[in-house]
Amino acid sequence: RNINMKASARWSDGNALLDDKPSGRVHIESAFNTHIHVGKDYKLTVLGSSDTDVKLDMKTTVGNDCNLHTKKSYFLKADNSVHEKSGHSWYRESASNIHDLAAGVHFIKAAGFNLHTNGGAGGDEGGDCRFYIKGNMEGIIEGYRHEKITGEVHLISEANIRTQSADDTTIISA
């Protein structure tokens, strides 16, 4: 059998109130657990706003893909930490810029790290890579360092420049 339930506010001529009393609303309340089981598909349409308030934990498990789409901005906020984990690759893509802001240290740890800039959409624009460090910069490379620069190299220091080599130091100019 089917159960159809509709609160159409017909006694209040479609108005939300009649004599200061709510009309056309459905209110379901249980003193303890409430279970809703859907044997096939489930669709919820809300013409106004939707607000879910859970006082304790909330868990959602999806057996296949989970797609969330908003036609405006998407905001995620946690009063403590945010943890994201992927069983495979993780992809982020933006039609414009990506901004990361940390009040503390920004850690990136990976088996390898590739940084590639290709300029604009066609690759014909700058493709510049810039960084600004207010403080010291230290690096340890446990292997070789190879750089190929097709333009000029400028090294400017307001103090000393020191180069130390355990073996030969060779500077070749054509």
mmCIF file of C-alpha atoms in Angstrom:
data_model
loop_
_atom_site.group_PDB
_atom_site.id
_atom_site.type_symbol
_atom_site.label_atom_id
_atom_site.label_comp_id
_atom_site.label_asym_id
_atom_site.label_seq_id
_atom_site.Cartn_x
_atom_site.Cartn_y
_atom_site.Cartn_z
ATOM 1 C CA ARG A 1 0.000 0.000 0.000
ATOM 2 C CA ASN A 2 1.011 3.613 -0.433
ATOM 3 C CA ILE A 3 0.897 6.336 2.185
ATOM 4 C CA ASN A 4 0.503 9.887 0.905
ATOM 5 C CA MET A 5 0.781 12.713 3.383
ATOM 6 C CA LYS A 6 0.415 16.382 2.427
ATOM 7 C CA ALA A 7 -0.105 19.452 4.559
ATOM 8 C CA SER A 8 -1.456 21.854 1.936
ATOM 9 C CA ALA A 9 -2.703 24.619 4.268
ATOM 10 C CA ARG A 10 -6.035 24.545 2.450
ATOM 11 C CA TRP A 11 -7.974 25.676 5.542
ATOM 12 C CA SER A 12 -5.804 28.814 5.690
ATOM 13 C CA ASP A 13 -6.041 29.471 1.934
ATOM 14 C CA GLY A 14 -2.364 28.523 1.481
ATOM 15 C CA ASN A 15 -1.082 30.874 4.191
ATOM 16 C CA ALA A 16 1.482 29.723 6.783
ATOM 17 C CA LEU A 17 -0.695 31.002 9.665
ATOM 18 C CA LEU A 18 -4.399 30.995 10.442
ATOM 19 C CA ASP A 19 -5.426 32.907 13.578
ATOM 20 C CA ASP A 20 -1.698 32.995 14.611
ATOM 21 C CA LYS A 21 -1.559 29.192 14.471
ATOM 22 C CA PRO A 22 0.742 27.301 12.055
ATOM 23 C CA SER A 23 -0.954 25.838 9.033
ATOM 24 C CA GLY A 24 0.314 23.484 6.343
ATOM 25 C CA ARG A 25 3.212 22.055 8.322
ATOM 26 C CA VAL A 26 4.277 18.505 9.220
ATOM 27 C CA HIS A 27 6.033 17.873 12.523
ATOM 28 C CA ILE A 28 7.413 14.444 13.433
ATOM 29 C CA GLU A 29 8.854 13.939 16.896
ATOM 30 C CA SER A 30 9.883 10.831 18.801
ATOM 31 C CA ALA A 31 10.973 10.501 22.415
ATOM 32 C CA PHE A 32 13.721 8.031 21.455
ATOM 33 C CA ASN A 33 14.996 6.548 18.195
ATOM 34 C CA THR A 34 13.524 7.284 14.764
ATOM 35 C CA HIS A 35 14.336 4.964 11.854
ATOM 36 C CA ILE A 36 13.515 5.659 8.222
ATOM 37 C CA HIS A 37 14.191 2.829 5.783
ATOM 38 C CA VAL A 38 13.910 3.428 2.038
ATOM 39 C CA GLY A 39 13.862 0.295 -0.115
ATOM 40 C CA LYS A 40 15.085 2.032 -3.286
ATOM 41 C CA ASP A 41 15.711 5.707 -4.072
ATOM 42 C CA TYR A 42 15.318 8.707 -1.753
ATOM 43 C CA LYS A 43 14.849 12.299 -2.874
ATOM 44 C CA LEU A 44 14.467 15.365 -0.680
ATOM 45 C CA THR A 45 13.489 18.714 -2.210
ATOM 46 C CA VAL A 46 13.605 21.834 -0.047
ATOM 47 C CA LEU A 47 12.367 25.067 -1.645
ATOM 48 C CA GLY A 48 13.779 27.232 1.155
ATOM 49 C CA SER A 49 16.733 26.706 3.483
ATOM 50 C CA SER A 50 17.723 23.427 5.168
ATOM 51 C CA ASP A 51 19.299 23.240 8.618
ATOM 52 C CA THR A 52 20.519 20.030 10.272
ATOM 53 C CA ASP A 53 21.511 20.265 13.937
ATOM 54 C CA VAL A 54 23.161 17.179 15.455
ATOM 55 C CA LYS A 55 24.150 17.514 19.118
ATOM 56 C CA LEU A 56 26.614 14.553 19.122
ATOM 57 C CA ASP A 57 28.472 12.690 16.359
ATOM 58 C CA MET A 58 27.272 12.366 12.756
ATOM 59 C CA LYS A 59 28.376 9.684 10.309
ATOM 60 C CA THR A 60 27.437 9.285 6.664
ATOM 61 C CA THR A 61 28.475 6.199 4.693
ATOM 62 C CA VAL A 62 27.968 6.032 0.931
ATOM 63 C CA GLY A 63 28.444 2.719 -0.921
ATOM 64 C CA ASN A 64 29.468 4.341 -4.232
ATOM 65 C CA ASP A 65 30.505 7.843 -5.303
ATOM 66 C CA CYS A 66 29.433 10.883 -3.279
ATOM 67 C CA ASN A 67 28.818 14.059 -5.268
ATOM 68 C CA LEU A 68 28.250 17.419 -3.610
ATOM 69 C CA HIS A 69 27.472 20.391 -5.856
ATOM 70 C CA THR A 70 26.720 23.956 -4.846
ATOM 71 C CA LYS A 71 25.915 26.704 -7.319
ATOM 72 C CA LYS A 72 27.736 29.218 -5.111
ATOM 73 C CA SER A 73 30.575 28.886 -2.560
ATOM 74 C CA TYR A 74 31.316 25.854 -0.366
ATOM 75 C CA PHE A 75 32.413 26.456 3.238
ATOM 76 C CA LEU A 76 33.827 23.803 5.572
ATOM 77 C CA LYS A 77 34.680 24.779 9.147
ATOM 78 C CA ALA A 78 35.803 22.755 12.147
ATOM 79 C CA ASP A 79 36.473 24.231 15.592
ATOM 80 C CA ASN A 80 39.321 21.689 15.883
ATOM 81 C CA SER A 81 41.217 19.764 13.183
ATOM 82 C CA VAL A 82 40.102 18.793 9.677
ATOM 83 C CA HIS A 83 41.320 15.375 8.507
ATOM 84 C CA GLU A 84 40.984 14.205 4.904
ATOM 85 C CA LYS A 85 42.221 10.848 3.695
ATOM 86 C CA SER A 86 42.164 9.207 0.296
ATOM 87 C CA GLY A 87 42.722 5.531 -0.447
ATOM 88 C CA HIS A 88 44.201 6.544 -3.802
ATOM 89 C CA SER A 89 45.073 9.852 -5.480
ATOM 90 C CA TRP A 90 43.687 13.194 -4.299
ATOM 91 C CA TYR A 91 42.907 15.877 -6.879
ATOM 92 C CA ARG A 92 42.297 19.603 -6.390
ATOM 93 C CA GLU A 93 41.451 21.801 -9.362
ATOM 94 C CA SER A 94 40.460 25.451 -9.558
ATOM 95 C CA ALA A 95 39.377 27.542 -12.539
ATOM 96 C CA SER A 96 41.318 30.394 -10.900
ATOM 97 C CA ASN A 97 43.744 30.440 -7.928
ATOM 98 C CA ILE A 98 44.286 28.156 -4.920
ATOM 99 C CA HIS A 99 45.090 29.919 -1.644
ATOM 100 C CA ASP A 100 46.467 28.087 1.406
ATOM 101 C CA LEU A 101 46.835 30.111 4.604
ATOM 102 C CA ALA A 102 48.280 28.726 7.831
ATOM 103 C CA ALA A 103 48.753 30.682 11.066
ATOM 104 C CA GLY A 104 51.517 28.204 11.920
ATOM 105 C CA VAL A 105 53.812 26.051 9.787
ATOM 106 C CA HIS A 106 52.621 24.518 6.488
ATOM 107 C CA PHE A 107 53.974 20.963 6.230
ATOM 108 C CA ILE A 108 54.128 19.026 2.969
ATOM 109 C CA LYS A 109 55.578 15.516 3.115
ATOM 110 C CA ALA A 110 55.604 13.138 0.159
ATOM 111 C CA ALA A 111 57.662 10.415 -1.499
ATOM 112 C CA GLY A 112 58.401 12.921 -4.273
ATOM 113 C CA PHE A 113 57.531 16.512 -5.073
ATOM 114 C CA ASN A 114 56.992 17.946 -8.559
ATOM 115 C CA LEU A 115 56.340 21.629 -9.128
ATOM 116 C CA HIS A 116 55.368 22.620 -12.664
ATOM 117 C CA THR A 117 54.205 26.005 -13.957
ATOM 118 C CA ASN A 118 53.171 26.356 -17.567
ATOM 119 C CA GLY A 119 52.001 29.943 -17.789
ATOM 120 C CA GLY A 120 48.514 30.711 -19.005
ATOM 121 C CA ALA A 121 45.999 28.388 -20.573
ATOM 122 C CA GLY A 122 48.086 28.054 -23.731
ATOM 123 C CA GLY A 123 51.423 27.933 -21.929
ATOM 124 C CA ASP A 124 52.597 31.103 -23.698
ATOM 125 C CA GLU A 125 52.438 33.414 -20.679
ATOM 126 C CA GLY A 126 54.952 33.797 -17.838
ATOM 127 C CA GLY A 127 54.725 30.557 -15.903
ATOM 128 C CA ASP A 128 56.756 32.274 -13.182
ATOM 129 C CA CYS A 129 57.479 30.712 -9.806
ATOM 130 C CA ARG A 130 58.098 33.176 -6.992
ATOM 131 C CA PHE A 131 58.543 32.796 -3.275
ATOM 132 C CA TYR A 132 59.167 35.244 -0.463
ATOM 133 C CA ILE A 133 60.779 34.119 2.779
ATOM 134 C CA LYS A 134 60.907 36.468 5.757
ATOM 135 C CA GLY A 135 63.583 34.678 7.750
ATOM 136 C CA ASN A 136 66.221 32.086 6.954
ATOM 137 C CA MET A 137 66.191 29.411 4.267
ATOM 138 C CA GLU A 138 68.009 26.155 4.807
ATOM 139 C CA GLY A 139 68.033 23.071 2.659
ATOM 140 C CA ILE A 140 69.581 19.626 2.840
ATOM 141 C CA ILE A 141 69.827 17.601 -0.359
ATOM 142 C CA GLU A 142 70.944 13.991 0.107
ATOM 143 C CA GLY A 143 71.769 13.471 -3.546
ATOM 144 C CA TYR A 144 72.684 15.720 -6.445
ATOM 145 C CA ARG A 145 71.360 19.141 -7.407
ATOM 146 C CA HIS A 146 71.023 19.907 -11.088
ATOM 147 C CA GLU A 147 69.549 23.103 -12.473
ATOM 148 C CA LYS A 148 69.225 24.130 -16.108
ATOM 149 C CA ILE A 149 68.601 27.824 -16.589
ATOM 150 C CA THR A 150 68.080 29.174 -20.097
ATOM 151 C CA GLY A 151 68.154 32.835 -19.037
ATOM 152 C CA GLU A 152 70.307 34.939 -16.764
ATOM 153 C CA VAL A 153 71.230 34.072 -13.169
ATOM 154 C CA HIS A 154 71.339 36.834 -10.584
ATOM 155 C CA LEU A 155 72.626 36.181 -7.072
ATOM 156 C CA ILE A 156 72.546 39.300 -4.932
ATOM 157 C CA SER A 157 73.651 39.377 -1.315
ATOM 158 C CA GLU A 158 73.791 42.236 1.158
ATOM 159 C CA ALA A 159 76.450 40.257 3.058
ATOM 160 C CA ASN A 160 78.987 37.544 2.227
ATOM 161 C CA ILE A 161 78.601 34.755 -0.344
ATOM 162 C CA ARG A 162 80.351 31.523 0.571
ATOM 163 C CA THR A 163 80.810 28.438 -1.566
ATOM 164 C CA GLN A 164 82.339 25.323 -0.023
ATOM 165 C CA SER A 165 83.173 22.149 -1.866
ATOM 166 C CA ALA A 166 84.641 18.862 -0.633
ATOM 167 C CA ASP A 167 86.194 18.418 -4.078
ATOM 168 C CA ASP A 168 86.595 20.602 -7.137
ATOM 169 C CA THR A 169 84.698 23.797 -7.845
ATOM 170 C CA THR A 170 84.561 24.590 -11.536
ATOM 171 C CA ILE A 171 83.111 27.681 -13.180
ATOM 172 C CA ILE A 172 82.977 27.542 -16.957
ATOM 173 C CA SER A 173 82.066 30.528 -19.109
ATOM 174 C CA ALA A 174 81.671 30.333 -22.872
#
